[in-house]
Short mmCIF file of C-alpha atoms in Angstrom, two decimals:
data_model
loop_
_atom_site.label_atom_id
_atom_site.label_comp_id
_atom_site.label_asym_id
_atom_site.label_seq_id
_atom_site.Cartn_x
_atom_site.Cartn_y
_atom_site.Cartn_z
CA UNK X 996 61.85 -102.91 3.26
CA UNK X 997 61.78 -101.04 6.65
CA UNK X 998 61.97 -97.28 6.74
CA UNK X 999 61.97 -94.85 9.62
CA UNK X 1000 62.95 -91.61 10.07
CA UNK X 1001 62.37 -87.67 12.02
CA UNK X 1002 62.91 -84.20 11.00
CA UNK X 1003 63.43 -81.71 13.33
CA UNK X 1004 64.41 -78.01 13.95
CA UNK X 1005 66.95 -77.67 16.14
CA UNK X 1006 67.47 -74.02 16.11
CA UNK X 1007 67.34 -70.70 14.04
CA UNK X 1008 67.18 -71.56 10.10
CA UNK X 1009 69.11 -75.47 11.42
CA UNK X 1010 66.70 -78.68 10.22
CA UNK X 1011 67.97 -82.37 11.04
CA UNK X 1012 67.00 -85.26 9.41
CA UNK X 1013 67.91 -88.63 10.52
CA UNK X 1014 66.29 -91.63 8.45
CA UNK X 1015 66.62 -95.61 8.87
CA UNK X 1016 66.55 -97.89 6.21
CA UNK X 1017 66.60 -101.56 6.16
CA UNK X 1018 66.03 -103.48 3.09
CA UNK X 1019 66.22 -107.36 3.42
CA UNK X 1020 65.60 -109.97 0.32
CA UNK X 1021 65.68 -113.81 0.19
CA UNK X 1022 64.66 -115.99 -2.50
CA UNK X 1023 66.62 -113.17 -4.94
CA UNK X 1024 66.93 -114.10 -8.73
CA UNK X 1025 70.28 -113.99 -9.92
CA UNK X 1026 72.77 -115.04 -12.42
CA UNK X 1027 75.69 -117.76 -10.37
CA UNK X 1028 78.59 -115.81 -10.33
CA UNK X 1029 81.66 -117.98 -11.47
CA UNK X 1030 83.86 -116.51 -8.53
CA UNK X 1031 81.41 -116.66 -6.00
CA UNK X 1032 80.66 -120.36 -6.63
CA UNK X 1033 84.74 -121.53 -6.99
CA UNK X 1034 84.88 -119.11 -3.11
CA UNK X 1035 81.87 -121.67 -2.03
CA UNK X 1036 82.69 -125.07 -3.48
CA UNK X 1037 86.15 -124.35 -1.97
CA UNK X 1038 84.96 -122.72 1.15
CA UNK X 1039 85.42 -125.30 4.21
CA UNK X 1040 82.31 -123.88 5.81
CA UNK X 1041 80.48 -124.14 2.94
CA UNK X 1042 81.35 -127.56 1.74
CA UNK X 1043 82.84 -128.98 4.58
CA UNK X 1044 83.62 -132.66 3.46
CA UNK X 1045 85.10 -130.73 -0.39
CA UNK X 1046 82.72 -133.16 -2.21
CA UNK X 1047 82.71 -132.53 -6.07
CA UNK X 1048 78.99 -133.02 -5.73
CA UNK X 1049 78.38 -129.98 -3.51
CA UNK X 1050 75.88 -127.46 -6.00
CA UNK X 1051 78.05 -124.73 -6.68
CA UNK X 1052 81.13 -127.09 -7.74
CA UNK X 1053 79.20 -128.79 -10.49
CA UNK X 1054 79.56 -125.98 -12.80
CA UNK X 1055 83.06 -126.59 -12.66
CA UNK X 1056 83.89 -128.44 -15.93
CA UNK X 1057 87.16 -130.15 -16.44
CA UNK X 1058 88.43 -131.36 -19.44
CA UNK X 1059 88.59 -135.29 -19.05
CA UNK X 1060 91.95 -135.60 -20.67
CA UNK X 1061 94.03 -132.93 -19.50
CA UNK X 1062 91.83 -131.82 -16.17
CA UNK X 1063 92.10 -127.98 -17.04
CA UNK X 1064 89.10 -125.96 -16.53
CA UNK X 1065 86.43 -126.02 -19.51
CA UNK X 1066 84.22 -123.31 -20.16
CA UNK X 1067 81.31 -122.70 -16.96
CA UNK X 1068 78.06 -123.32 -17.28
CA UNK X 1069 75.99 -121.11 -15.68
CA UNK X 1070 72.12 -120.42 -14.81
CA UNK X 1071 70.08 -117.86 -12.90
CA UNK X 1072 68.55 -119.30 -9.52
CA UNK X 1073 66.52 -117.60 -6.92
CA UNK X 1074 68.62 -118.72 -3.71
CA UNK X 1075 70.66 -115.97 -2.67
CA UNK X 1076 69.66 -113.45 -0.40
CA UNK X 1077 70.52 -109.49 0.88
CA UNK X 1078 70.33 -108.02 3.96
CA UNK X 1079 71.39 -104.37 4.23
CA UNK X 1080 70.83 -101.24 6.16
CA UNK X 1081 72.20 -97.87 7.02
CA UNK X 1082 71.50 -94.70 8.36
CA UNK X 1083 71.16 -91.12 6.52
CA UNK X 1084 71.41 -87.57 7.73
CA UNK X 1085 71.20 -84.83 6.41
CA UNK X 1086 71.19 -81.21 7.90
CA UNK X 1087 70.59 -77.68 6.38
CA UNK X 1088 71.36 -74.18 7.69
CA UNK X 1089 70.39 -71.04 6.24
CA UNK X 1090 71.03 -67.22 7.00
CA UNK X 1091 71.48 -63.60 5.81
CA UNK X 1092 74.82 -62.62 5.34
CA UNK X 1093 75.91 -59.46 3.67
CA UNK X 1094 74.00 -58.74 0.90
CA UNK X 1095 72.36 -62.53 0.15
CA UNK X 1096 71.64 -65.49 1.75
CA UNK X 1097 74.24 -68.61 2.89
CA UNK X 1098 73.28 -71.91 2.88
CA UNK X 1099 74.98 -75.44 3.69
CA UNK X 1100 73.60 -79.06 3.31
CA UNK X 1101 75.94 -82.13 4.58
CA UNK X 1102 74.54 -85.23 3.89
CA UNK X 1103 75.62 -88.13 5.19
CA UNK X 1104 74.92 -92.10 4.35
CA UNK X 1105 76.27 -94.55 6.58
CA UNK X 1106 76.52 -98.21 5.82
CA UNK X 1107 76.05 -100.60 8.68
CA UNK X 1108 76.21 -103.82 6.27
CA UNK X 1109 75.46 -105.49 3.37
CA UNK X 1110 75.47 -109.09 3.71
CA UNK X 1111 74.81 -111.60 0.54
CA UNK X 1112 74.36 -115.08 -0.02
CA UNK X 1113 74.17 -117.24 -3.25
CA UNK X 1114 72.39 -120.11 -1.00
CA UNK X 1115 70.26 -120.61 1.90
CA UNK X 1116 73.24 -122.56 3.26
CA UNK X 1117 75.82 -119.69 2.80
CA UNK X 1118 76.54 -118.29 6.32
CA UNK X 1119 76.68 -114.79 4.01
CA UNK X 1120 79.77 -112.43 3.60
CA UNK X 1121 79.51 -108.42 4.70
CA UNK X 1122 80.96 -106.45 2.21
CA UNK X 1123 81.05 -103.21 4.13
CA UNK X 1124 83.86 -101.34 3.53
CA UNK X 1125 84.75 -103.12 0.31
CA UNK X 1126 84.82 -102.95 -3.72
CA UNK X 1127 82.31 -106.12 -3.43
CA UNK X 1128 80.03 -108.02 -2.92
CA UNK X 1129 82.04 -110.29 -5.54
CA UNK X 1130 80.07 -113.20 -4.79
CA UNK X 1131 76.77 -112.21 -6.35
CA UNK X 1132 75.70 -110.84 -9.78
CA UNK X 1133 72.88 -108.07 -10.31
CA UNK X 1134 74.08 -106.21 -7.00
CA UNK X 1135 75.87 -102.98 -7.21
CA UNK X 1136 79.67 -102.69 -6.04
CA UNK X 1137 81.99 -100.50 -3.95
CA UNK X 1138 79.86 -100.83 -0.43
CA UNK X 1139 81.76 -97.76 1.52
CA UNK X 1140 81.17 -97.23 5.08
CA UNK X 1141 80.00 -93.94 4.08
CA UNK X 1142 79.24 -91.35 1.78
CA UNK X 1143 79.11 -87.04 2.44
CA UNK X 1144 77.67 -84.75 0.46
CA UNK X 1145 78.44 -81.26 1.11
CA UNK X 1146 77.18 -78.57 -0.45
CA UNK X 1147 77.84 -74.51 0.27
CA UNK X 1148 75.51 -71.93 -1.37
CA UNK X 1149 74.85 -68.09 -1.99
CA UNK X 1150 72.57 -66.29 -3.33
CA UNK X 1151 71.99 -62.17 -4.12
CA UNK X 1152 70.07 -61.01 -6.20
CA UNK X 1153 70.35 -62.36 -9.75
CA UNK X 1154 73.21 -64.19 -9.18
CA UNK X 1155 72.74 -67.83 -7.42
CA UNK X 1156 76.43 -69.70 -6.61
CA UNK X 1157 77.18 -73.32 -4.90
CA UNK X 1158 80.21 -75.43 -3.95
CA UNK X 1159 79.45 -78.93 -3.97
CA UNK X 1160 81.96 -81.69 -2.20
CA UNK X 1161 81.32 -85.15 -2.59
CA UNK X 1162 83.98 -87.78 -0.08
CA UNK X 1163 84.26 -91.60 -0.57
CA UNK X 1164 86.36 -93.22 1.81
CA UNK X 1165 89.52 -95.38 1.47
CA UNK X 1166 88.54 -98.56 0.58
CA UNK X 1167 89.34 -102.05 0.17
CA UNK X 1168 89.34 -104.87 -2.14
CA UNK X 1169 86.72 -107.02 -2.10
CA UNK X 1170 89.00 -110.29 -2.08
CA UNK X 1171 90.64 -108.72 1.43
CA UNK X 1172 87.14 -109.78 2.83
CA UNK X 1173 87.06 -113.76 1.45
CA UNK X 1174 91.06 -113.80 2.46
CA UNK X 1175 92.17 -111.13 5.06
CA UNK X 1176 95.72 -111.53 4.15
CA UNK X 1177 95.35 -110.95 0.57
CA UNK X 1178 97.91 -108.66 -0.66
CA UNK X 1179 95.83 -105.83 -1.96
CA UNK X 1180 96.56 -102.08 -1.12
CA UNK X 1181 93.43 -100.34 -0.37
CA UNK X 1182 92.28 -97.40 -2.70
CA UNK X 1183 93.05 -94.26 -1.23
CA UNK X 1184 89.93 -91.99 -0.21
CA UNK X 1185 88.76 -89.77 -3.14
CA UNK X 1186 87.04 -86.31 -3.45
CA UNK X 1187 85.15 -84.29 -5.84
CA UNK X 1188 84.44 -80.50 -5.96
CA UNK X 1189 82.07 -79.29 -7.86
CA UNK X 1190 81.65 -75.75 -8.78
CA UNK X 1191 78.13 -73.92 -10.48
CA UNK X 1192 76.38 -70.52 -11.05
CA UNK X 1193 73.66 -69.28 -12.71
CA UNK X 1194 72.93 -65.51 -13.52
CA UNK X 1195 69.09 -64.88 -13.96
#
């Protein structure tokens, strides 16, 4: 895990912050994930030569009279791997006006990837941008570009009042990034206000 990051004043009652954060893990322990391993046994990069040998199609059980798919069997390993990072910023302004004091934070989390792998041989798949990863278990979902936080205060005297807006981005399915021209319509960007006060 890499982190770096500066805060600065940039002007009357204005503070920046601007943080780095890289977080990278290989040898990961995690369950095989039944979709990710039928995307890799099929996958011509993958398994080039489509041999029934390759790992991740031998928990694909047939039944030996009909040739349907059986039941998986699957096990936890501790070949996949993550490599993600992104950027956060955040910035707050304060001032008098009229009788109490106004205040805004915006924060800001920007994805630049998140790339898994359920082998050391797996090129890895960025799920940026998408309701994956979908190839690997134990990782959270929905990787959007970016997140904002916004959130408008006031306070005067006993009284203490904030507006908080939270945006996710449109975003699409997560089998749009194994097969471009899957026929999924993205989900539509969603927002959330928020509305508190307190009276001391």
């Amino acid at each position: 895990t890499l982190t770096a990051g500066i805060v600065a004043d940039i002007g009357d009652n204005v503070q920046l912050s601007v943080d780095y954060w890289h977080i990278e893990i290989t040898d990961m322990i995690s369950a095989e994930n039944v979709r990710g391993a039928l995307e890799e046994c099929f996958n011509p990069i993958t398994n080039p030569t489509m041999s029934a040998n390759y790992e991740a199609c031998t928990i694909i059980r047939r039944d030996p009279v009909s040739g349907q798919q059986s039941p998986y069997f699957v096990t936890y390993h501790n070949q996949a791997a993550i490599d993600t990072d992104g950027v956060d910023l955040q910035l707050n302004w304060g001032r008098d006006v009229g009788p109490g004091l106004l205040n805004v934070n915006f924060l800001a989390s920007i994805l630049g990837k998140m790339v898994t792998k359920t082998t050391p041989e797996d090129p890895g798949t960025d799920w940026k941008g998408s309701s994956g990863p979908g190839n690997l278990s134990g990782v959270q979902n929905f990787q959007y570009e970016y997140r904002t936080f916004t959130t408008v205060g006031y306070n005067f005297g006993a009284w203490n009042m904030n507006l908080r807006w939270r945006h996710l981005p449109s975003i699409k399915h997560l089998q749009q990034v194994v097969l471009p021209s899957a026929p999924y319509v993205p989900t539509d960007s969603y927002d959330i206000f928020d509305f508190s006060g307190r009276y001391e």
